[in-house]
Amino acid sequence: MNKVTRPDTNEIIRMLSITCPKDIDALYKQAYEVKKQFVGTTVYFRGIVELSNICAKNCYYCGIRRDNPHVERFKLTEEEVIKSALWAYEQHYGSVVLQSGERSDEEFVCFIENTVKALKERTDGRLGITLSLGEQTEETYRRWYTAGAHRYLLRIETSSPELYKKLHPADHDWQARWDCIRTLKKLGYQTGTGVMIGLPYQTLEDLAKDVQFFYDEDIDMIGMGPFIPHADTPLANAIPDYDGDKQLELALKMIAVCRILLQDINIASTTALQALKPDGRELGLLAGANIIMPNITDPQYRANYQLYNGKPCLDENASLCRNCLERRISSIGETIGYDQWGDSPHFTNPVN
Ligand code: 5AD
Ligand code: SF4
Ligand code: FES
């Protein structure tokens, strides 16, 4: 049950249309006040392991899509995943995210099930485990939940089925994705979703509907970031006058709008923000986000997990990213919530 009222389309469009720097600043400040009031200024870390870039899908925007031949495909062993996740646990990150390209074969389903179980066992159930492994059957989601995963991230990418069609091949189905989000919620996962911002053909009205989608679906956690073209994809040149600064600004405005209108949810300050500007993730926090997902993937694999061009930290290891992010976060006067899962108040107090 939502305690806030359903955001109004025109109100969202008005906020997203603000161009005067002084007014944009006021929007971020307003969002920051709402953030302070509802979720505070503690940033929660989710260490992310990119465990494989093998993907059965062919999304037109993504650098690791099936038909991109320029990517060397990899998959980590169970021990490699566990090693990275335990490192994060020892660093007092409350939780980890296991992410990969989409696969639904039994070998993969089993691999994840076993890895999640092992991680739970080896941390006495204390490490929070989020999965970001795409569309799966209800049975698979149930197995992974039973194994110990309690959060799942599945971006809807856009709430518009028409726009979704333009960004994906014919066999990628918006409705199926939506059904997955509902199934995840039904099974008890704390469910996160999100969209890309500044997509080709996307209008401000589409973005307004995205915010309403988050509201209607009673979403606990949002991870969204700017669309960034990848040279080896069909959408490489879909925005001829692509302007990174404008993309960043629109993405930050979306974060602010979601914080102001949805209040007590978790919002990630995503790596794609940092791809457009070195301090992009700090700007995300200042615009209302409260979650950061430090990359804990071994550097030997990072170059082959580029969903978009310009992804930062390709040569850095997990410790460097940790130190760097600690510095960045304290530079804006915020603290890190070590040893905590950092569930959103929206999830823990759904009927307030
Ligand atoms: N630009 C920005 N985000 C992208 N993603 C995939 N490709 C791109 C891109 N070119 C995002 C999608 C996906 C998430 C894991 O990464 O939203 O859900
Ligand atoms: Fe695969 Fe996800 Fe990339 Fe689509 S966005 S091609 S599902 S990794
Ligand atoms: Fe990875 Fe700065 S966040 S080096």
Tab-separated table of N, CA and C and ligand atoms in Angstrom, residues 274 281 302 312-313 316-317 320-322 324-325 328, ligand 3:
chain	number	residue	atom	x	y	z
A	274	GLN	N	28.489	7.727	-13.556
A	274	GLN	CA	29.930	7.980	-13.457
A	274	GLN	C	30.618	7.836	-14.822
A	281	ARG	N	28.332	9.749	-9.764
A	281	ARG	CA	27.621	9.022	-8.707
A	281	ARG	C	27.395	9.893	-7.468
A	302	ARG	N	36.604	-7.400	-16.329
A	302	ARG	CA	35.806	-6.169	-16.443
A	302	ARG	C	35.666	-5.640	-17.870
A	312	PRO	N	33.419	3.110	-16.225
A	312	PRO	CA	34.619	3.411	-15.435
A	312	PRO	C	35.177	2.172	-14.725
A	313	CYS	N	36.361	2.314	-14.184
A	313	CYS	CA	36.996	1.315	-13.293
A	313	CYS	C	37.376	0.008	-13.980
A	316	GLU	N	40.621	-1.022	-12.401
A	316	GLU	CA	40.721	-0.982	-10.945
A	316	GLU	C	40.215	-2.285	-10.345
A	317	ASN	N	40.763	-2.649	-9.196
A	317	ASN	CA	40.216	-3.812	-8.507
A	317	ASN	C	39.241	-3.370	-7.419
A	320	LEU	N	40.460	-0.840	-4.763
A	320	LEU	CA	40.596	0.530	-5.257
A	320	LEU	C	39.237	1.206	-5.358
A	321	CYS	N	38.253	0.472	-5.876
A	321	CYS	CA	36.909	1.051	-5.997
A	321	CYS	C	36.347	1.372	-4.625
A	322	ARG	N	36.617	0.491	-3.675
A	322	ARG	CA	36.117	0.740	-2.317
A	322	ARG	C	36.701	2.041	-1.766
A	324	CYS	N	38.095	4.503	-3.349
A	324	CYS	CA	37.677	5.634	-4.170
A	324	CYS	C	36.267	6.067	-3.785
A	325	LEU	N	35.379	5.091	-3.637
A	325	LEU	CA	33.986	5.438	-3.312
A	325	LEU	C	33.864	5.981	-1.900
A	328	ARG	N	34.797	9.522	-2.166
A	328	ARG	CA	33.764	10.295	-2.871
A	328	ARG	C	32.560	10.556	-1.971
B	3	FES	FE1	36.120	2.323	-9.126
B	3	FES	FE2	36.519	4.995	-8.465
B	3	FES	S1	34.727	3.769	-8.277
B	3	FES	S2	37.985	3.430	-9.070
